[in-house]
């Protein structure tokens, strides 16, 4: 379905970004993986994805906290038809104790990077008359929780940026949408489960249901495969008129 398209996915050497890369490669797109590291295992991920799906996959190191590096990533990729802004970090602290450096870093990586990559990608998309911008926001782009001020401000910002992008390119064959996942079972989340089991003295299933997924009515994690499939849908022809919107994959969290 996506043969002939090139996708750039920021922050894609693990978790949701890698799941999205897997789904786009399986749908036939050429893929550019990214993170800020430049290790042999990063390039090995690209070689493995390429071998399994028979598509071109490259890994390009670029630090998404640096606006110039964000723009350089898109240039080094040779432009892109599909841009997935996924890189993100988190920090948890009350506002009055929130480290200023961490506030600035979260805003840079989780929000400003999407501004820079989108600015770099749109001219090429406009020239081709086709493009897809998929921003990985969060349920926290639509609702809040205490102690995550920077993350929640950034993710609400991503939703606003998505709407503005959509309006600026409406009618040009380009769409921009935000996926808003609830709690997704990534390696990062998986690694927290044993600690949570210890702290709460609960078995795995109970700690997942009663502690980690308290706000997710389905009491089930979303999966990276589901976020990947949602991205493929947004890149496909059935979503040609889906633009400027948010798509929640959150087990009902934001319906509460
Ligand atoms: P993750 O830590 O596995 O992935 C984050 C990715 O961003 C990694 O590839 C990391 O290397 C990359 N990254 C971090 N800093 C970077 C930088 N400076 N430059 C380039 N890349 C950088 O976590 P994840 O859960 O897969 O998160 C991916 C996205 O999904 C994030 O934007 C996150 O906010 C969002 N999200 C995650 C969940 C969840 O429950 N896991 C829920 C909602 C939204």
Tab-separated table of C-alpha atoms and ligand atoms in Angstrom:
chain	number	residue	atom	x	y	z
A	1	UNK	CA	0.000	0.000	0.000
A	2	UNK	CA	2.828	2.454	0.781
A	3	UNK	CA	5.322	1.352	-1.865
A	4	UNK	CA	7.249	4.336	-3.216
A	5	UNK	CA	6.741	6.366	-0.028
A	6	UNK	CA	9.555	7.297	2.353
A	7	UNK	CA	8.800	7.603	6.072
A	8	UNK	CA	10.919	9.418	8.650
A	9	UNK	CA	10.107	8.401	12.223
A	10	UNK	CA	11.783	10.364	15.004
A	11	UNK	CA	12.810	8.474	18.149
A	12	UNK	CA	12.369	5.074	16.530
A	13	UNK	CA	15.065	2.799	17.953
A	14	UNK	CA	12.623	1.487	20.588
A	15	UNK	CA	9.026	1.368	21.777
A	16	UNK	CA	6.237	3.003	19.811
A	17	UNK	CA	8.539	4.524	17.173
A	18	UNK	CA	10.005	1.127	16.345
A	19	UNK	CA	6.499	-0.387	16.263
A	20	UNK	CA	5.384	2.312	13.832
A	21	UNK	CA	8.497	1.691	11.707
A	22	UNK	CA	7.696	-2.023	11.640
A	23	UNK	CA	4.111	-1.377	10.495
A	24	UNK	CA	5.098	1.157	7.820
A	25	UNK	CA	7.856	-1.142	6.481
A	26	UNK	CA	5.379	-4.044	6.396
A	27	UNK	CA	3.059	-1.803	4.358
A	28	UNK	CA	5.870	-1.261	1.846
A	29	UNK	CA	7.273	2.141	2.824
A	30	UNK	CA	10.982	2.887	2.859
A	31	UNK	CA	11.879	3.868	6.408
A	32	UNK	CA	14.340	6.180	8.128
A	33	UNK	CA	14.893	5.284	11.778
A	34	UNK	CA	16.254	7.879	14.194
A	35	UNK	CA	17.473	8.512	17.698
A	36	UNK	CA	20.256	10.557	19.265
A	37	UNK	CA	22.647	7.582	19.632
A	38	UNK	CA	24.843	6.215	16.842
A	39	UNK	CA	25.623	2.669	17.987
A	40	UNK	CA	26.131	-0.493	15.910
A	41	UNK	CA	22.871	-1.865	17.362
A	42	UNK	CA	20.936	1.156	16.005
A	43	UNK	CA	22.161	0.385	12.480
A	44	UNK	CA	21.539	-3.333	13.063
A	45	UNK	CA	17.859	-2.527	13.748
A	46	UNK	CA	17.665	-0.906	10.311
A	47	UNK	CA	19.368	-3.866	8.607
A	48	UNK	CA	16.995	-6.318	10.323
A	49	UNK	CA	13.863	-4.355	9.382
A	50	UNK	CA	15.065	-4.059	5.808
A	51	UNK	CA	15.828	-7.782	5.522
A	52	UNK	CA	12.457	-8.832	6.951
A	53	UNK	CA	10.305	-6.519	4.826
A	54	UNK	CA	12.378	-6.082	1.657
A	55	UNK	CA	12.308	-2.289	1.865
A	56	UNK	CA	15.072	0.288	2.219
A	57	UNK	CA	15.694	1.144	5.888
A	58	UNK	CA	18.347	3.595	7.087
A	59	UNK	CA	19.244	4.755	10.571
A	60	UNK	CA	20.187	8.435	10.885
A	61	UNK	CA	21.403	9.740	14.249
A	62	UNK	CA	20.107	13.204	15.141
A	63	UNK	CA	19.313	14.830	18.480
A	64	UNK	CA	15.692	15.997	18.492
A	65	UNK	CA	16.405	18.488	21.292
A	66	UNK	CA	18.294	20.570	18.688
A	67	UNK	CA	16.132	22.376	16.120
A	68	UNK	CA	18.868	22.505	13.481
A	69	UNK	CA	19.465	18.761	13.888
A	70	UNK	CA	15.721	18.099	13.415
A	71	UNK	CA	15.759	19.959	10.109
A	72	UNK	CA	19.042	18.272	9.109
A	73	UNK	CA	17.459	14.838	9.741
A	74	UNK	CA	14.760	15.486	7.142
A	75	UNK	CA	17.363	16.839	4.709
A	76	UNK	CA	19.674	13.843	5.241
A	77	UNK	CA	16.735	11.515	4.587
A	78	UNK	CA	16.216	13.260	1.218
A	79	UNK	CA	12.837	14.587	2.392
A	80	UNK	CA	9.894	12.395	3.300
A	81	UNK	CA	6.358	11.546	2.228
A	82	UNK	CA	5.403	10.385	5.722
A	83	UNK	CA	6.667	12.161	8.826
A	84	UNK	CA	6.019	10.561	12.200
A	85	UNK	CA	6.975	12.794	15.125
A	86	UNK	CA	7.398	10.337	17.951
A	87	UNK	CA	10.517	11.227	19.978
A	88	UNK	CA	9.580	11.969	23.551
A	89	UNK	CA	10.778	11.975	27.147
A	90	UNK	CA	9.072	12.361	30.519
A	91	UNK	CA	9.877	13.848	33.923
A	92	UNK	CA	7.625	13.769	36.979
A	93	UNK	CA	7.792	16.519	39.654
A	94	UNK	CA	5.544	19.191	41.188
A	95	UNK	CA	5.630	22.489	39.266
A	96	UNK	CA	7.486	24.380	42.001
A	97	UNK	CA	10.256	21.743	42.048
A	98	UNK	CA	10.297	21.037	38.301
A	99	UNK	CA	13.896	21.505	37.055
A	100	UNK	CA	13.978	24.350	34.508
A	101	UNK	CA	16.500	22.444	32.393
A	102	UNK	CA	14.086	19.480	32.253
A	103	UNK	CA	11.127	21.727	31.354
A	104	UNK	CA	13.126	23.174	28.435
A	105	UNK	CA	14.348	19.753	27.310
A	106	UNK	CA	10.864	18.197	27.310
A	107	UNK	CA	9.411	21.140	25.389
A	108	UNK	CA	12.285	20.886	22.873
A	109	UNK	CA	12.089	17.120	22.282
A	110	UNK	CA	8.339	16.530	22.660
A	111	UNK	CA	7.040	19.697	20.939
A	112	UNK	CA	9.563	21.931	19.157
A	113	UNK	CA	11.143	18.996	17.287
A	114	UNK	CA	7.792	18.406	15.551
A	115	UNK	CA	7.680	22.069	14.501
A	116	UNK	CA	11.184	21.846	13.000
A	117	UNK	CA	10.746	18.512	11.203
A	118	UNK	CA	7.341	19.577	9.854
A	119	UNK	CA	8.784	22.857	8.557
A	120	UNK	CA	11.545	20.904	6.827
A	121	UNK	CA	9.228	18.230	5.383
A	122	UNK	CA	6.289	20.300	4.070
A	123	UNK	CA	7.973	21.882	1.015
A	124	UNK	CA	8.750	18.439	-0.452
A	125	UNK	CA	5.242	17.156	0.342
A	126	UNK	CA	3.694	20.219	-1.314
A	127	UNK	CA	5.855	19.719	-4.425
A	128	UNK	CA	4.609	16.106	-4.692
A	129	UNK	CA	1.007	16.933	-3.816
A	130	UNK	CA	0.990	14.155	-1.216
A	131	UNK	CA	2.083	13.891	2.385
A	132	UNK	CA	1.217	12.551	5.803
A	133	UNK	CA	2.221	14.078	9.129
A	134	UNK	CA	1.451	11.807	12.078
A	135	UNK	CA	2.255	13.228	15.491
A	136	UNK	CA	2.394	10.820	18.404
A	137	UNK	CA	0.778	12.909	21.143
A	138	UNK	CA	-0.821	11.186	24.151
A	139	UNK	CA	-4.002	10.933	26.194
A	140	UNK	CA	-2.066	13.646	28.028
A	141	UNK	CA	-2.497	15.836	24.936
A	142	UNK	CA	-6.219	15.916	25.761
A	143	UNK	CA	-6.360	15.619	29.526
A	144	UNK	CA	-4.036	16.190	32.485
A	145	UNK	CA	-2.532	14.482	35.516
A	146	UNK	CA	-0.583	16.131	38.340
A	147	UNK	CA	3.239	16.369	38.337
A	148	UNK	CA	3.706	16.046	34.569
A	149	UNK	CA	3.459	19.754	33.686
A	150	UNK	CA	6.072	19.866	30.921
A	151	UNK	CA	4.937	16.641	29.253
A	152	UNK	CA	1.278	17.627	29.329
A	153	UNK	CA	1.945	21.177	28.120
A	154	UNK	CA	4.078	19.780	25.290
A	155	UNK	CA	1.519	17.145	24.279
A	156	UNK	CA	-1.341	19.692	24.293
A	157	UNK	CA	0.983	21.813	22.154
A	158	UNK	CA	1.479	18.928	19.737
A	159	UNK	CA	-2.299	18.665	19.304
A	160	UNK	CA	-2.462	22.410	18.541
A	161	UNK	CA	0.452	22.195	16.120
A	162	UNK	CA	-1.260	19.271	14.391
A	163	UNK	CA	-4.462	21.279	13.831
A	164	UNK	CA	-2.536	24.287	12.510
A	165	UNK	CA	-0.468	22.106	10.174
A	166	UNK	CA	-3.641	20.510	8.816
A	167	UNK	CA	-5.225	23.896	8.081
A	168	UNK	CA	-2.131	25.236	6.329
A	169	UNK	CA	-1.986	22.288	3.893
A	170	UNK	CA	-5.698	21.473	3.514
A	171	UNK	CA	-6.611	20.608	-0.066
A	172	UNK	CA	-2.980	19.939	-1.052
A	173	UNK	CA	-3.076	16.145	-0.663
A	174	UNK	CA	-1.367	16.434	2.718
A	175	UNK	CA	-2.934	15.516	6.046
A	176	UNK	CA	-1.782	16.046	9.628
A	177	UNK	CA	-3.182	14.119	12.559
A	178	UNK	CA	-2.252	13.249	16.119
A	179	UNK	CA	-2.498	9.781	17.649
A	180	UNK	CA	-3.217	9.955	21.372
A	181	UNK	CA	-2.189	6.695	23.033
A	182	UNK	CA	-3.102	5.797	26.564
A	183	UNK	CA	-0.679	3.538	28.449
A	184	UNK	CA	1.259	1.469	25.883
A	185	UNK	CA	3.244	-1.632	26.774
A	186	UNK	CA	6.713	-0.551	25.603
A	187	UNK	CA	9.979	-1.965	26.983
A	188	UNK	CA	10.144	1.130	29.206
A	189	UNK	CA	6.748	0.379	30.768
A	190	UNK	CA	7.463	-3.365	30.931
A	191	UNK	CA	10.585	-2.593	32.979
A	192	UNK	CA	8.488	-0.760	35.595
A	193	UNK	CA	6.238	-3.742	36.280
A	194	UNK	CA	8.592	-5.740	38.602
A	195	UNK	CA	9.234	-2.617	40.754
A	196	UNK	CA	5.530	-1.845	40.975
A	197	UNK	CA	4.837	-5.473	41.942
A	198	UNK	CA	7.365	-5.158	44.788
A	199	UNK	CA	6.179	-1.744	46.008
A	200	UNK	CA	2.507	-2.763	46.048
A	201	UNK	CA	3.098	-6.417	46.953
A	202	UNK	CA	0.839	-7.528	44.107
A	203	UNK	CA	1.177	-10.077	41.314
A	204	UNK	CA	1.763	-8.913	37.747
A	205	UNK	CA	-1.856	-8.986	36.602
A	206	UNK	CA	-3.148	-7.190	39.716
A	207	UNK	CA	-0.546	-4.429	39.638
A	208	UNK	CA	-1.253	-3.817	35.938
A	209	UNK	CA	-5.024	-3.712	36.459
A	210	UNK	CA	-5.275	-1.943	39.821
A	211	UNK	CA	-2.275	0.417	39.772
A	212	UNK	CA	-0.866	1.046	36.314
A	213	UNK	CA	-4.114	1.015	34.335
A	214	UNK	CA	-6.337	2.630	36.957
A	215	UNK	CA	-7.337	5.395	34.518
A	216	UNK	CA	-7.639	3.168	31.447
A	217	UNK	CA	-11.183	1.728	31.576
A	218	UNK	CA	-10.365	-1.316	29.417
A	219	UNK	CA	-7.693	-2.195	32.024
A	220	UNK	CA	-5.562	-3.333	29.094
A	221	UNK	CA	-2.441	-1.729	27.679
A	222	UNK	CA	-2.488	-0.437	24.128
A	223	UNK	CA	0.244	-2.090	22.053
A	224	UNK	CA	2.908	-0.728	19.729
A	225	UNK	CA	1.317	-2.859	16.978
A	226	UNK	CA	-1.991	-0.997	17.478
A	227	UNK	CA	-0.249	2.387	17.249
A	228	UNK	CA	1.574	1.132	14.141
A	229	UNK	CA	-1.686	-0.012	12.560
A	230	UNK	CA	-3.349	3.323	13.350
A	231	UNK	CA	-0.450	5.105	11.641
A	232	UNK	CA	-0.795	2.909	8.551
A	233	UNK	CA	-4.528	3.711	8.456
A	234	UNK	CA	-3.772	7.455	8.614
A	235	UNK	CA	-1.306	7.017	5.729
A	236	UNK	CA	-3.760	5.065	3.579
A	237	UNK	CA	-6.449	6.185	1.136
A	238	UNK	CA	-9.358	5.733	3.565
A	239	UNK	CA	-7.927	8.594	5.626
A	240	UNK	CA	-7.583	11.088	2.772
A	241	UNK	CA	-10.198	13.341	4.429
A	242	UNK	CA	-9.096	12.646	7.985
A	243	UNK	CA	-7.048	15.691	8.933
A	244	UNK	CA	-6.510	18.060	11.835
A	245	UNK	CA	-7.881	15.564	14.293
A	246	UNK	CA	-6.844	13.377	17.206
A	247	UNK	CA	-7.257	9.624	17.243
A	248	UNK	CA	-7.325	8.163	20.745
A	249	UNK	CA	-5.965	4.655	21.294
A	250	UNK	CA	-6.466	4.675	25.038
A	251	UNK	CA	-8.921	1.961	26.104
A	252	UNK	CA	-11.512	4.642	26.916
A	253	UNK	CA	-9.328	6.875	29.157
A	254	UNK	CA	-10.428	10.165	27.578
A	255	UNK	CA	-14.103	9.098	27.472
A	256	UNK	CA	-14.219	9.278	31.272
B	1	LIG	P1	10.626	5.084	24.409
B	1	LIG	O1	11.497	5.674	25.459
B	1	LIG	O2	10.723	3.619	24.114
B	1	LIG	O3	10.815	5.872	23.035
B	1	LIG	C1	11.219	7.199	22.956
B	1	LIG	C2	12.082	7.332	21.736
B	1	LIG	O4	12.522	8.685	21.632
B	1	LIG	C3	13.338	6.443	21.832
B	1	LIG	O5	13.611	5.901	20.565
B	1	LIG	C4	14.399	7.446	22.243
B	1	LIG	O6	15.687	7.042	21.832
B	1	LIG	C5	13.924	8.665	21.481
B	1	LIG	N1	14.510	9.916	21.962
B	1	LIG	C6	14.560	10.389	23.242
B	1	LIG	N2	15.241	11.552	23.265
B	1	LIG	C7	15.604	11.803	21.980
B	1	LIG	C8	16.354	12.845	21.375
B	1	LIG	N3	16.860	13.852	22.084
B	1	LIG	N4	16.561	12.781	20.042
B	1	LIG	C9	16.088	11.732	19.310
B	1	LIG	N5	15.384	10.728	19.832
B	1	LIG	C10	15.147	10.768	21.163
B	1	LIG	O7	9.135	5.475	24.819
B	1	LIG	P2	7.746	5.237	24.052
B	1	LIG	O8	6.793	4.867	25.110
B	1	LIG	O9	7.886	4.382	22.867
B	1	LIG	O10	7.388	6.743	23.606
B	1	LIG	C11	7.308	7.162	22.257
B	1	LIG	C12	6.352	8.339	22.146
B	1	LIG	O11	5.045	7.903	22.523
B	1	LIG	C13	6.692	9.519	23.064
B	1	LIG	O12	6.458	10.738	22.396
B	1	LIG	C14	5.717	9.333	24.212
B	1	LIG	O13	5.425	10.549	24.836
B	1	LIG	C15	4.510	8.775	23.474
B	1	LIG	N6	3.558	8.069	24.336
B	1	LIG	C16	3.935	6.926	25.013
B	1	LIG	C17	2.997	6.270	25.821
B	1	LIG	C18	3.322	4.999	26.589
B	1	LIG	O14	2.527	4.585	27.433
B	1	LIG	N7	4.433	4.326	26.323
B	1	LIG	C19	1.700	6.802	25.935
B	1	LIG	C20	1.372	7.959	25.223
B	1	LIG	C21	2.306	8.573	24.429
